[in-house]
Short mmCIF file of C-alpha atoms and ligand atoms in Angstrom, two decimals:
data_model
loop_
_atom_site.label_atom_id
_atom_site.label_comp_id
_atom_site.label_asym_id
_atom_site.label_seq_id
_atom_site.Cartn_x
_atom_site.Cartn_y
_atom_site.Cartn_z
CA MET A 1 10.56 100.72 45.56
CA MET A 2 11.38 98.14 47.41
CA SER A 3 9.01 98.02 50.75
CA LEU A 4 5.80 97.78 48.35
CA SER A 5 6.81 93.89 48.03
CA PRO A 6 6.93 91.90 51.15
CA SER A 7 2.83 92.88 51.61
CA LEU A 8 0.63 92.37 49.04
CA GLY A 9 -2.65 92.87 50.35
CA SER A 10 -5.51 94.88 48.46
CA PRO A 11 -4.21 98.25 49.62
CA ASN A 12 -1.52 97.41 47.43
CA ASN A 13 -3.83 96.67 44.84
CA LEU A 14 -4.32 100.59 45.27
CA LEU A 15 -0.83 101.84 45.07
CA PHE A 16 -0.51 99.61 42.48
CA ARG A 17 -3.72 101.44 40.46
CA GLU A 18 -2.02 105.11 41.67
CA MET A 19 1.81 103.90 39.89
CA LYS A 20 3.12 106.07 37.37
CA SER A 21 4.00 104.82 33.67
CA GLU A 22 7.96 104.67 34.67
CA GLU A 23 7.91 103.72 38.59
CA ARG A 24 5.82 100.85 37.60
CA GLY A 25 8.16 100.02 34.83
CA LEU A 26 10.86 100.12 36.90
CA TYR A 27 9.41 97.73 39.04
CA LEU A 28 7.65 94.93 36.83
CA ILE A 29 11.76 94.91 35.59
CA HIS A 30 12.70 93.96 39.00
CA LEU A 31 9.69 91.57 39.16
CA LEU A 32 10.69 90.19 36.38
CA LEU A 33 14.16 89.04 37.38
CA SER A 34 13.40 87.84 40.77
CA CYS A 35 10.48 85.58 39.42
CA ALA A 36 13.66 84.57 36.81
CA ASN A 37 15.60 84.20 39.73
CA HIS A 38 12.68 81.85 41.53
CA VAL A 39 11.99 80.07 38.27
CA ALA A 40 16.05 79.12 37.76
CA ALA A 41 16.34 77.86 41.31
CA GLY A 42 12.70 75.84 41.04
CA ASN A 43 11.35 77.81 43.48
CA LEU A 44 7.80 77.59 42.07
CA GLU A 45 6.05 78.79 45.35
CA ASN A 46 7.74 82.30 44.86
CA ALA A 47 7.27 82.26 41.38
CA ASN A 48 3.75 81.85 41.69
CA THR A 49 3.77 84.67 44.02
CA THR A 50 6.17 86.62 41.87
CA LEU A 51 3.99 86.42 38.65
CA GLU A 52 0.65 87.45 40.32
CA GLN A 53 2.27 90.52 41.42
CA ILE A 54 3.23 91.25 37.66
CA SER A 55 -0.04 90.18 36.40
CA MET A 56 -1.58 93.12 38.65
CA LEU A 57 0.50 95.44 36.68
CA ALA A 58 1.01 93.89 33.27
CA SER A 59 -0.79 94.72 29.67
CA PRO A 60 -0.90 93.76 26.72
CA ASP A 61 -2.41 96.89 25.54
CA GLY A 62 -0.75 99.52 28.08
CA ASP A 63 3.04 101.16 27.49
CA THR A 64 5.87 99.54 26.46
CA MET A 65 7.00 98.15 29.68
CA GLN A 66 3.22 96.53 30.72
CA ARG A 67 3.46 94.93 27.00
CA ILE A 68 6.92 93.69 27.42
CA ALA A 69 6.04 92.17 31.05
CA THR A 70 2.86 90.70 29.49
CA TYR A 71 5.07 88.44 26.92
CA PHE A 72 8.23 87.63 29.66
CA MET A 73 5.53 86.71 32.58
CA GLU A 74 3.74 83.97 30.01
CA SER A 75 7.19 82.91 28.75
CA LEU A 76 8.32 82.26 32.89
CA ALA A 77 5.31 80.75 33.67
CA ASP A 78 5.54 78.18 30.36
CA ARG A 79 8.75 77.64 31.41
CA ILE A 80 7.64 76.23 34.69
CA LEU A 81 4.57 74.47 33.35
CA LYS A 82 7.59 72.55 30.96
CA THR A 83 8.51 70.48 34.14
CA TRP A 84 5.19 69.10 34.15
CA PRO A 85 5.31 67.70 30.43
CA GLY A 86 1.61 66.22 30.98
CA ILE A 87 0.46 69.39 31.83
CA HIS A 88 2.07 71.15 29.80
CA ARG A 89 1.27 69.19 26.84
CA ALA A 90 -2.18 69.52 27.91
CA LEU A 91 -2.28 72.91 27.64
CA ASN A 92 -0.73 72.67 24.42
CA SER A 93 -2.35 70.28 22.79
CA THR A 94 -5.06 72.39 20.93
CA LYS A 95 -2.65 75.24 19.81
CA MET A 96 -1.69 75.10 16.37
CA THR A 97 -0.16 77.87 13.92
CA LEU A 98 -2.00 78.78 10.94
CA ILE A 99 0.09 79.85 8.04
CA SER A 100 -2.14 82.37 7.13
CA ASP A 101 -1.29 83.64 10.59
CA GLU A 102 2.13 83.25 9.65
CA ILE A 103 2.11 84.90 6.37
CA LEU A 104 0.26 87.71 8.53
CA VAL A 105 2.46 88.38 11.02
CA GLN A 106 5.35 88.47 8.82
CA LYS A 107 3.53 91.61 6.58
CA LEU A 108 2.98 93.24 9.43
CA PHE A 109 6.84 92.86 10.07
CA PHE A 110 7.48 93.88 7.28
CA GLU A 111 5.25 97.03 7.19
CA LEU A 112 5.38 98.53 10.66
CA PHE A 113 9.19 98.18 10.71
CA PRO A 114 11.69 99.85 8.36
CA PHE A 115 14.24 96.54 8.93
CA LEU A 116 13.33 94.33 6.56
CA LYS A 117 13.27 96.76 3.86
CA VAL A 118 16.68 98.32 4.50
CA ALA A 119 17.82 94.70 4.87
CA PHE A 120 16.31 94.11 1.16
CA VAL A 121 18.17 97.14 -0.24
CA LEU A 122 21.35 96.53 1.25
CA THR A 123 21.06 92.97 0.05
CA ASN A 124 20.13 93.85 -3.89
CA GLN A 125 22.38 96.60 -3.82
CA ALA A 126 25.32 93.80 -3.17
CA ILE A 127 23.90 91.31 -5.62
CA ILE A 128 23.67 93.66 -8.44
CA GLU A 129 27.40 94.55 -8.16
CA ALA A 130 28.63 91.21 -7.23
CA MET A 131 26.67 90.16 -10.42
CA GLU A 132 27.79 92.97 -12.72
CA GLY A 133 28.20 91.34 -16.42
CA GLU A 134 26.64 87.98 -15.41
CA LYS A 135 24.45 86.55 -18.00
CA VAL A 136 23.31 83.83 -16.20
CA ILE A 137 22.33 84.35 -12.04
CA HIS A 138 21.45 81.73 -10.04
CA ILE A 139 19.97 83.34 -6.11
CA ILE A 140 18.80 80.62 -3.19
CA ASP A 141 16.92 82.71 -0.80
CA LEU A 142 16.94 80.64 2.35
CA ASN A 143 13.84 82.13 3.51
CA ALA A 144 11.66 82.54 0.84
CA ALA A 145 8.75 84.01 2.81
CA GLU A 146 8.73 87.51 0.62
CA ALA A 147 8.18 88.20 -3.01
CA ALA A 148 8.77 92.28 -2.55
CA GLN A 149 12.87 91.81 -2.19
CA TRP A 150 12.90 89.54 -5.47
CA ILE A 151 10.54 91.95 -7.49
CA ALA A 152 12.52 95.12 -7.02
CA LEU A 153 15.44 93.06 -7.95
CA LEU A 154 13.19 92.02 -11.20
CA ARG A 155 13.13 95.35 -11.42
CA VAL A 156 16.57 97.08 -11.60
CA LEU A 157 17.50 94.06 -13.90
CA SER A 158 14.58 94.14 -16.61
CA ALA A 159 16.39 98.45 -16.66
CA HIS A 160 20.05 96.69 -18.20
CA PRO A 161 20.81 98.70 -21.22
CA GLU A 162 22.24 95.32 -22.73
CA GLY A 163 18.88 93.47 -22.06
CA PRO A 164 18.65 91.43 -18.85
CA PRO A 165 20.43 88.25 -17.64
CA HIS A 166 18.78 85.33 -16.89
CA LEU A 167 17.71 84.76 -13.74
CA ARG A 168 16.98 81.98 -11.21
CA ILE A 169 15.79 81.87 -7.54
CA THR A 170 15.94 78.97 -5.75
CA GLY A 171 13.52 79.32 -2.59
CA VAL A 172 14.04 77.97 0.56
CA HIS A 173 11.20 77.81 3.48
CA GLN A 174 9.37 75.10 5.54
CA LYS A 175 5.85 75.76 4.36
CA LYS A 176 5.17 74.95 0.46
CA GLU A 177 2.05 77.21 0.07
CA ILE A 178 3.91 80.18 1.33
CA LEU A 179 6.60 79.50 -1.39
CA ASP A 180 3.62 78.69 -4.10
CA GLU A 181 2.77 82.14 -2.80
CA VAL A 182 6.21 83.81 -3.52
CA ALA A 183 6.25 81.33 -7.27
CA HIS A 184 3.22 82.94 -8.27
CA ARG A 185 3.85 86.66 -8.22
CA LEU A 186 7.40 86.61 -8.70
CA THR A 187 6.54 84.56 -11.80
CA GLU A 188 3.84 87.42 -12.75
CA GLU A 189 6.15 90.16 -12.41
CA ALA A 190 9.03 88.13 -14.67
CA GLU A 191 6.18 87.90 -17.37
CA LYS A 192 5.41 91.23 -17.61
CA LEU A 193 9.08 92.75 -17.56
CA ASP A 194 10.09 90.26 -19.95
CA ILE A 195 12.61 88.68 -17.87
CA PRO A 196 13.77 84.63 -18.64
CA PHE A 197 13.03 83.60 -15.51
CA GLN A 198 12.44 80.83 -13.41
CA PHE A 199 11.77 79.53 -9.57
CA ASN A 200 12.78 76.35 -7.89
CA PRO A 201 10.60 76.13 -4.76
CA VAL A 202 12.48 73.90 -1.49
CA ALA A 203 10.71 73.48 1.33
CA SER A 204 12.52 72.50 4.09
CA LYS A 205 13.90 73.09 7.36
CA LEU A 206 17.12 74.99 7.32
CA GLU A 207 18.59 71.87 8.91
CA ASN A 208 17.32 69.39 6.92
CA LEU A 209 18.10 71.20 4.27
CA ASP A 210 19.49 68.74 1.06
CA PHE A 211 22.03 70.99 -0.61
CA ASP A 212 21.52 68.25 -3.95
CA LYS A 213 18.24 70.50 -4.08
CA LEU A 214 19.28 73.58 -4.44
CA ARG A 215 20.97 72.63 -8.07
CA VAL A 216 23.34 74.93 -8.62
CA LYS A 217 25.25 74.38 -11.64
CA THR A 218 28.79 75.01 -13.05
CA GLY A 219 28.50 78.46 -15.34
CA GLU A 220 26.00 80.51 -13.43
CA ALA A 221 26.76 83.67 -11.26
CA LEU A 222 25.24 81.74 -7.34
CA ALA A 223 24.43 84.52 -4.47
CA ILE A 224 22.72 83.42 -1.66
CA SER A 225 20.76 85.40 0.93
CA SER A 226 19.66 84.74 4.27
CA ILE A 227 17.30 87.18 6.32
CA LEU A 228 17.20 86.01 9.64
CA GLN A 229 17.25 82.38 9.02
CA LEU A 230 20.77 80.92 10.62
CA HIS A 231 21.07 81.89 14.09
CA THR A 232 18.00 78.32 14.36
CA LEU A 233 20.81 76.17 13.38
CA LEU A 234 22.63 76.79 16.32
CA ALA A 235 19.72 75.04 18.16
CA TRP A 236 21.45 71.98 16.37
CA ASP A 237 25.45 72.69 17.81
CA ASP A 238 23.69 73.40 21.56
CA GLU A 239 22.33 69.45 20.91
CA ALA A 240 25.62 68.49 19.79
CA MET A 241 27.29 70.08 22.71
CA GLN A 242 25.41 68.87 25.72
CA ARG A 243 25.51 65.09 24.14
CA LYS A 244 29.07 65.77 24.84
CA SER A 245 29.08 67.31 28.27
CA PRO A 246 26.13 66.32 30.38
CA LEU A 247 26.30 68.78 33.24
CA LEU A 248 25.89 71.81 30.82
CA LEU A 249 22.72 70.60 29.98
CA LYS A 250 21.84 70.65 33.98
CA SER A 251 23.36 74.15 34.54
CA SER A 252 21.85 75.85 31.31
CA ASN A 253 18.32 74.18 32.13
CA GLY A 254 17.85 75.96 35.36
CA ILE A 255 14.57 74.05 37.04
CA HIS A 256 14.72 70.89 35.36
CA LEU A 257 12.89 68.15 36.58
CA GLN A 258 15.20 68.35 39.99
CA ARG A 259 12.48 70.09 42.03
CA VAL A 260 9.59 67.85 40.92
CA LEU A 261 11.47 65.10 42.95
CA PRO A 262 13.55 65.31 45.36
CA MET A 263 17.30 65.17 44.58
CA GLY A 264 19.19 62.23 44.70
CA GLN A 265 15.96 60.31 43.42
CA SER A 266 16.67 59.15 39.25
CA THR A 267 14.39 61.64 37.65
CA LEU A 268 13.54 61.41 33.95
CA GLY A 269 15.66 63.28 32.94
CA ASP A 270 18.36 62.16 35.23
CA LEU A 271 17.73 59.11 32.80
CA LEU A 272 17.82 60.99 30.35
CA GLU A 273 21.53 62.17 30.32
CA LYS A 274 22.75 58.70 31.33
CA ASP A 275 21.42 57.66 28.32
CA MET A 276 22.71 59.91 26.31
CA VAL A 277 26.13 60.15 27.79
CA ASN A 278 26.49 56.05 27.23
CA GLY A 279 25.38 56.25 24.05
CA TYR A 280 27.97 58.59 22.90
CA THR A 281 31.66 56.79 23.57
CA PRO A 282 34.22 59.55 23.50
CA SER A 283 37.14 59.43 20.96
CA PRO A 284 40.11 60.28 21.90
CA ASP A 285 40.34 63.17 20.41
CA SER A 286 36.52 64.30 21.76
CA THR A 287 37.43 67.57 22.22
CA SER A 288 38.32 68.74 19.02
CA SER A 289 36.44 66.19 17.54
CA SER A 290 32.84 68.17 15.55
CA PRO A 291 30.19 68.48 16.76
CA SER A 292 28.65 67.55 13.56
CA SER A 293 29.80 63.76 14.30
CA LEU A 294 27.45 63.67 17.79
CA THR A 295 24.02 64.92 16.60
CA THR A 296 22.24 62.03 15.66
CA SER A 297 19.54 62.78 13.61
CA ASN A 298 19.70 64.35 9.98
CA SER A 299 19.99 67.82 10.87
CA MET A 300 23.12 70.06 9.98
CA ASN A 301 24.83 71.99 12.91
CA MET A 302 26.36 75.81 12.06
CA GLU A 303 29.91 74.63 10.93
CA SER A 304 28.62 72.04 8.66
CA PHE A 305 25.94 73.66 7.47
CA LEU A 306 28.47 76.76 6.77
CA ASN A 307 30.97 74.26 4.89
CA ALA A 308 28.25 73.10 2.33
CA LEU A 309 27.66 76.80 1.38
CA TRP A 310 30.79 77.61 1.43
CA GLY A 311 31.14 74.70 -1.51
CA LEU A 312 28.32 75.85 -3.35
CA SER A 313 31.23 78.58 -3.84
CA PRO A 314 28.97 82.14 -4.50
CA LYS A 315 30.04 84.98 -5.16
CA VAL A 316 28.18 86.88 -3.12
CA MET A 317 26.05 85.72 0.40
CA VAL A 318 24.40 88.30 2.33
CA VAL A 319 23.41 87.91 5.22
CA THR A 320 21.36 89.78 7.68
CA GLU A 321 20.99 88.85 11.36
CA GLN A 322 19.01 89.96 14.90
CA ASP A 323 21.74 91.87 16.31
CA CYS A 324 22.08 90.44 19.44
CA ASN A 325 23.09 88.70 22.65
CA HIS A 326 20.07 85.99 22.92
CA ASN A 327 22.30 83.02 23.01
CA GLY A 328 23.57 83.41 26.61
CA PRO A 329 24.04 79.50 28.80
CA THR A 330 21.80 80.89 31.33
CA LEU A 331 17.80 82.07 31.66
CA MET A 332 19.11 85.56 33.54
CA ASP A 333 21.39 86.23 30.84
CA ARG A 334 18.45 85.50 27.97
CA LEU A 335 15.88 87.43 30.52
CA LEU A 336 18.52 90.39 30.45
CA GLU A 337 19.57 90.46 27.01
CA ALA A 338 15.69 89.72 25.54
CA LEU A 339 14.24 92.62 27.67
CA TYR A 340 16.31 95.42 26.69
CA SER A 341 15.94 94.28 22.75
CA TYR A 342 12.43 93.91 23.23
CA ALA A 343 12.62 96.66 25.22
CA ALA A 344 13.73 98.58 22.20
CA LEU A 345 11.21 96.85 19.68
CA PHE A 346 8.56 97.65 21.47
CA ASP A 347 9.85 101.21 21.46
CA CYS A 348 9.67 101.02 18.27
CA LEU A 349 6.66 101.03 17.86
CA GLU A 350 5.68 103.00 20.91
CA SER A 351 6.67 105.39 18.50
CA THR A 352 5.31 105.11 15.83
CA VAL A 353 1.98 103.05 15.91
CA SER A 354 -1.36 103.92 18.97
CA ARG A 355 -1.74 101.80 21.56
CA THR A 356 -5.04 100.57 20.48
CA SER A 357 -3.74 99.15 16.77
CA LEU A 358 -4.91 96.18 16.85
CA GLU A 359 -1.83 95.00 14.25
CA ARG A 360 0.49 96.53 17.12
CA LEU A 361 -1.26 94.12 19.05
CA ARG A 362 -0.45 90.73 16.19
CA VAL A 363 2.93 91.60 15.86
CA GLU A 364 3.27 91.85 20.10
CA LYS A 365 1.92 88.56 21.02
CA MET A 366 2.51 86.44 17.66
CA LEU A 367 5.96 87.38 16.91
CA PHE A 368 8.00 89.08 19.92
CA GLY A 369 5.78 87.15 22.50
CA GLU A 370 6.63 83.67 20.62
CA GLU A 371 9.84 84.82 20.26
CA ILE A 372 10.78 85.76 23.30
CA LYS A 373 8.25 82.23 24.73
CA ASN A 374 11.12 80.22 22.74
CA ILE A 375 14.29 82.34 24.48
CA ILE A 376 12.52 82.22 27.88
CA ALA A 377 11.28 78.26 27.53
CA CYS A 378 13.03 76.56 25.15
CA GLU A 379 16.11 74.19 26.04
CA GLY A 380 18.01 72.45 22.87
CA SER A 381 17.09 71.76 19.87
CA GLU A 382 13.74 73.03 20.67
CA ARG A 383 15.38 77.01 21.86
CA LYS A 384 15.68 78.49 17.90
CA GLU A 385 15.86 81.84 18.75
CA ARG A 386 20.01 82.67 19.05
CA HIS A 387 20.75 85.83 17.88
CA GLU A 388 24.14 86.31 18.50
CA LYS A 389 26.12 89.43 17.37
CA LEU A 390 27.85 91.01 14.58
CA GLU A 391 31.29 90.05 15.82
CA LYS A 392 29.94 86.17 16.51
CA TRP A 393 29.03 85.98 13.10
CA PHE A 394 32.59 87.39 11.50
CA GLN A 395 34.38 84.73 13.84
CA ARG A 396 32.02 81.99 11.98
CA PHE A 397 32.51 83.06 8.84
CA ASP A 398 35.95 83.16 8.60
CA LEU A 399 36.62 79.94 10.04
CA ALA A 400 33.93 78.65 7.37
CA GLY A 401 36.06 80.35 5.15
CA PHE A 402 34.65 83.42 3.93
CA GLY A 403 36.09 86.78 2.92
CA ASN A 404 33.68 89.74 4.30
CA VAL A 405 32.71 92.18 0.98
CA PRO A 406 32.66 95.33 2.14
CA LEU A 407 28.95 97.08 1.23
CA SER A 408 28.99 99.53 -1.23
CA TYR A 409 28.98 103.14 -0.47
CA PHE A 410 25.87 103.14 -3.27
CA GLY A 411 23.88 100.87 -1.18
CA MET A 412 24.17 102.29 2.11
CA VAL A 413 23.41 106.00 0.60
CA GLN A 414 20.37 103.97 -0.75
CA ALA A 415 19.77 102.58 2.39
CA ARG A 416 19.83 105.31 4.29
CA ARG A 417 17.50 107.38 2.26
CA PHE A 418 15.37 105.00 2.70
CA LEU A 419 15.31 105.13 6.26
CA GLN A 420 15.08 108.98 6.33
CA SER A 421 12.21 108.42 4.66
CA TYR A 422 10.86 106.68 7.17
CA GLY A 423 9.60 109.93 8.66
CA CYS A 424 11.12 108.38 12.37
CA GLU A 425 14.19 109.93 14.09
CA GLY A 426 14.88 107.24 16.18
CA TYR A 427 15.64 104.72 13.43
CA ARG A 428 19.50 105.34 12.48
CA MET A 429 22.36 103.13 10.96
CA ARG A 430 25.59 102.25 11.32
CA ASP A 431 28.98 101.45 9.03
CA GLU A 432 30.66 98.82 11.08
CA ASN A 433 33.60 97.59 8.63
CA GLY A 434 31.67 97.54 5.56
CA CYS A 435 28.79 96.00 7.37
CA VAL A 436 25.69 98.49 8.85
CA LEU A 437 23.66 97.94 11.97
CA ILE A 438 20.19 99.10 11.93
CA CYS A 439 20.16 101.23 15.69
CA TRP A 440 16.99 101.83 17.26
CA GLU A 441 18.71 105.19 18.93
CA ASP A 442 21.56 103.68 20.15
CA ARG A 443 21.12 100.00 20.43
CA PRO A 444 21.88 98.38 17.06
CA MET A 445 18.87 95.43 15.70
CA TYR A 446 19.84 93.79 13.18
CA SER A 447 23.44 93.73 11.33
CA ILE A 448 23.62 93.05 7.27
CA SER A 449 27.28 91.69 6.19
CA ALA A 450 28.18 90.46 2.64
CA TRP A 451 30.65 87.19 1.63
CA ARG A 452 32.22 85.67 -0.49
CA SER A 453 34.45 82.05 -0.67
CA ARG A 454 37.90 82.42 0.40
CA LYS A 455 40.00 80.13 -2.16
C1 LIG B 501 0.32 81.81 44.41
O1 LIG B 501 0.03 83.24 44.53
C2 LIG B 501 -1.07 83.41 45.37
C3 LIG B 501 -0.41 84.56 45.31
O2 LIG B 501 0.29 84.87 46.52
C4 LIG B 501 -1.56 82.31 46.45
O3 LIG B 501 -2.79 83.21 46.73
C5 LIG B 501 -1.66 80.96 46.10
O4 LIG B 501 -2.05 80.26 47.43
C6 LIG B 501 0.05 80.27 45.39
N1 LIG B 501 -0.31 78.95 45.27
C7 LIG B 501 0.23 77.57 45.48
C8 LIG B 501 -0.20 76.73 45.30
O5 LIG B 501 1.39 78.26 46.28
C1 LIG B 502 2.61 72.59 21.44
O1 LIG B 502 2.02 73.02 20.55
C2 LIG B 502 2.75 73.12 19.16
C3 LIG B 502 1.82 73.48 18.17
O2 LIG B 502 1.00 71.73 17.75
C4 LIG B 502 3.55 72.07 19.14
O3 LIG B 502 4.70 73.38 17.45
C5 LIG B 502 4.62 72.11 20.07
O4 LIG B 502 5.93 71.64 19.88
C6 LIG B 502 4.42 72.31 21.46
N1 LIG B 502 5.22 72.23 22.17
C7 LIG B 502 5.20 71.40 22.84
C8 LIG B 502 6.56 71.90 24.22
O5 LIG B 502 5.08 70.52 23.23
#
C-alpha cells in the first residue's frame, strides 16, 4: 500500500482506477491522515500533493469511503485556505444558505434516518410521564424546527380521559421563518384536536437567548426539550479558555498564521493574541474563576446556560446529543474521531438508500459535509459542532444541579419497537444507566437522557 505513494505519475492513475473498494478505502484513510499531518504542520506543498492524490480517488457519488473522503478533503483544503483570510473570504463571498435548503436538509435527515423519530418518541414519553395530572403544561423546545414531535404529543394529550391540559410551547430557533412554519402546523393541529394551545416563538441564537422571553410562569409545569443543540454552546467555553491561555490557541490551531510569515516576526495572529492577553487582567484566583466572566460578548457559555435552565425548575429536561468525541483539542484527534463516526453515518445510508439518490447526496453534502467542515476547518467560537459523549454530559448536568431521571421501560419499548419496524438490522438501541444510546451496529451515535432540577 505504502509503495504506491512516492511516485504518482500517470501509470499510477491506472492503478488507482483498478483499486478495489476496500483497498481504496484504506488508502484514502492513509492519505487523509497524512494530509491532516501536513495541514497541522502548515506544510502547504505536501498538503497540496496529498490533496491532489485524494481527489483522484474520492468521489461524492462513489462508495462510502470515497464519499466521506470528498468532504474531509474539502475540509482540510478549507482549513489551509483560512490561513489566507483574504483568499478564503473572496472564495466564500457569494456563499449563502437558503432557508429553504435548511428546511429541506433537516427534513431529509428526519426521513432518511430513524434517529430523530426515536428521540421524539423517548422525549415525548418522558414529558408525558413527568406531566401526569398537570393541568397547565409549558414546554420549551430549544430547537423548534420540526412540528412532527409536538403533533404526536398533541395527539396523546387529546386522548386524556379527564380532558386535555392547557399546553403552551415556547419554540426557540434562529430563523423566524422556521418558527412561523412550526407555529402554523401546530396551531392547525391543536384546533383540529380541540386542545387549548399557545405557541410562543423566540427567534434567537441559543447563546444569546434572553431567558425572560421564555415567559415561564408560576403555576405551570415546565418541560424542556433539547435535540442536538447544547453542544453548540461549548464554542463559547472554548473562546473563554483561549482568552485565559493563549498557548492553547496555538496548539489547537495547528497552522495558525505562522506558515505564511517567518517565525519570530509578528503575525496578525500573534498581535491578536497579545491583544487578548493584555485585555484580560488575571485576578488572583484566575484559575478558579468562571470562564463566563471572560467572554466579552453577551454569549452564554455552557455553565451559565445550564445554570439558567436549572433556575427555571423544569419538572423534566430531555436532551438528545450526538454521542461522539468531536471536540478534541487537536486537528488529528478530531479528524480520527470524525472519520469513524461519519463513516458510520454514511454506512447507514449506504445500506438503506441507493448510491444515485439525490436526497442522499444532499444530506451528505449539505448536512454532514458542513458539519465535517466545521469540525475540521474551524476553531474558537466558529466551531459549533462540538459533539461530546454521554459521560461528559452527565458530569456537566450533575455539576449544574440536575439529577438524572431514568427513561421509562415503556418509552424504551416504544422506541425499540419503532427501530425494529424500520427494517434495517444495523440500527440498535442500548440502555445505559437509564439513558438510551442509539447505535449503528455497535457504535453509539446519539444519546438521549432525561433530567430534573435537584433541589
Ligand atoms: C501542487 O501539487 C501538484 C500535484 O502534485 C503539482 O503539480 C503542483 O506543482 C503543486 N503546486 C505547488 C504550488 O506546489
Ligand atoms: C462564509 O460565508 C457564509 C455565508 O455568507 C458566512 O456565514 C460565513 O461566516 C463565511 N465564512 C467566513 C470564514 O468568512
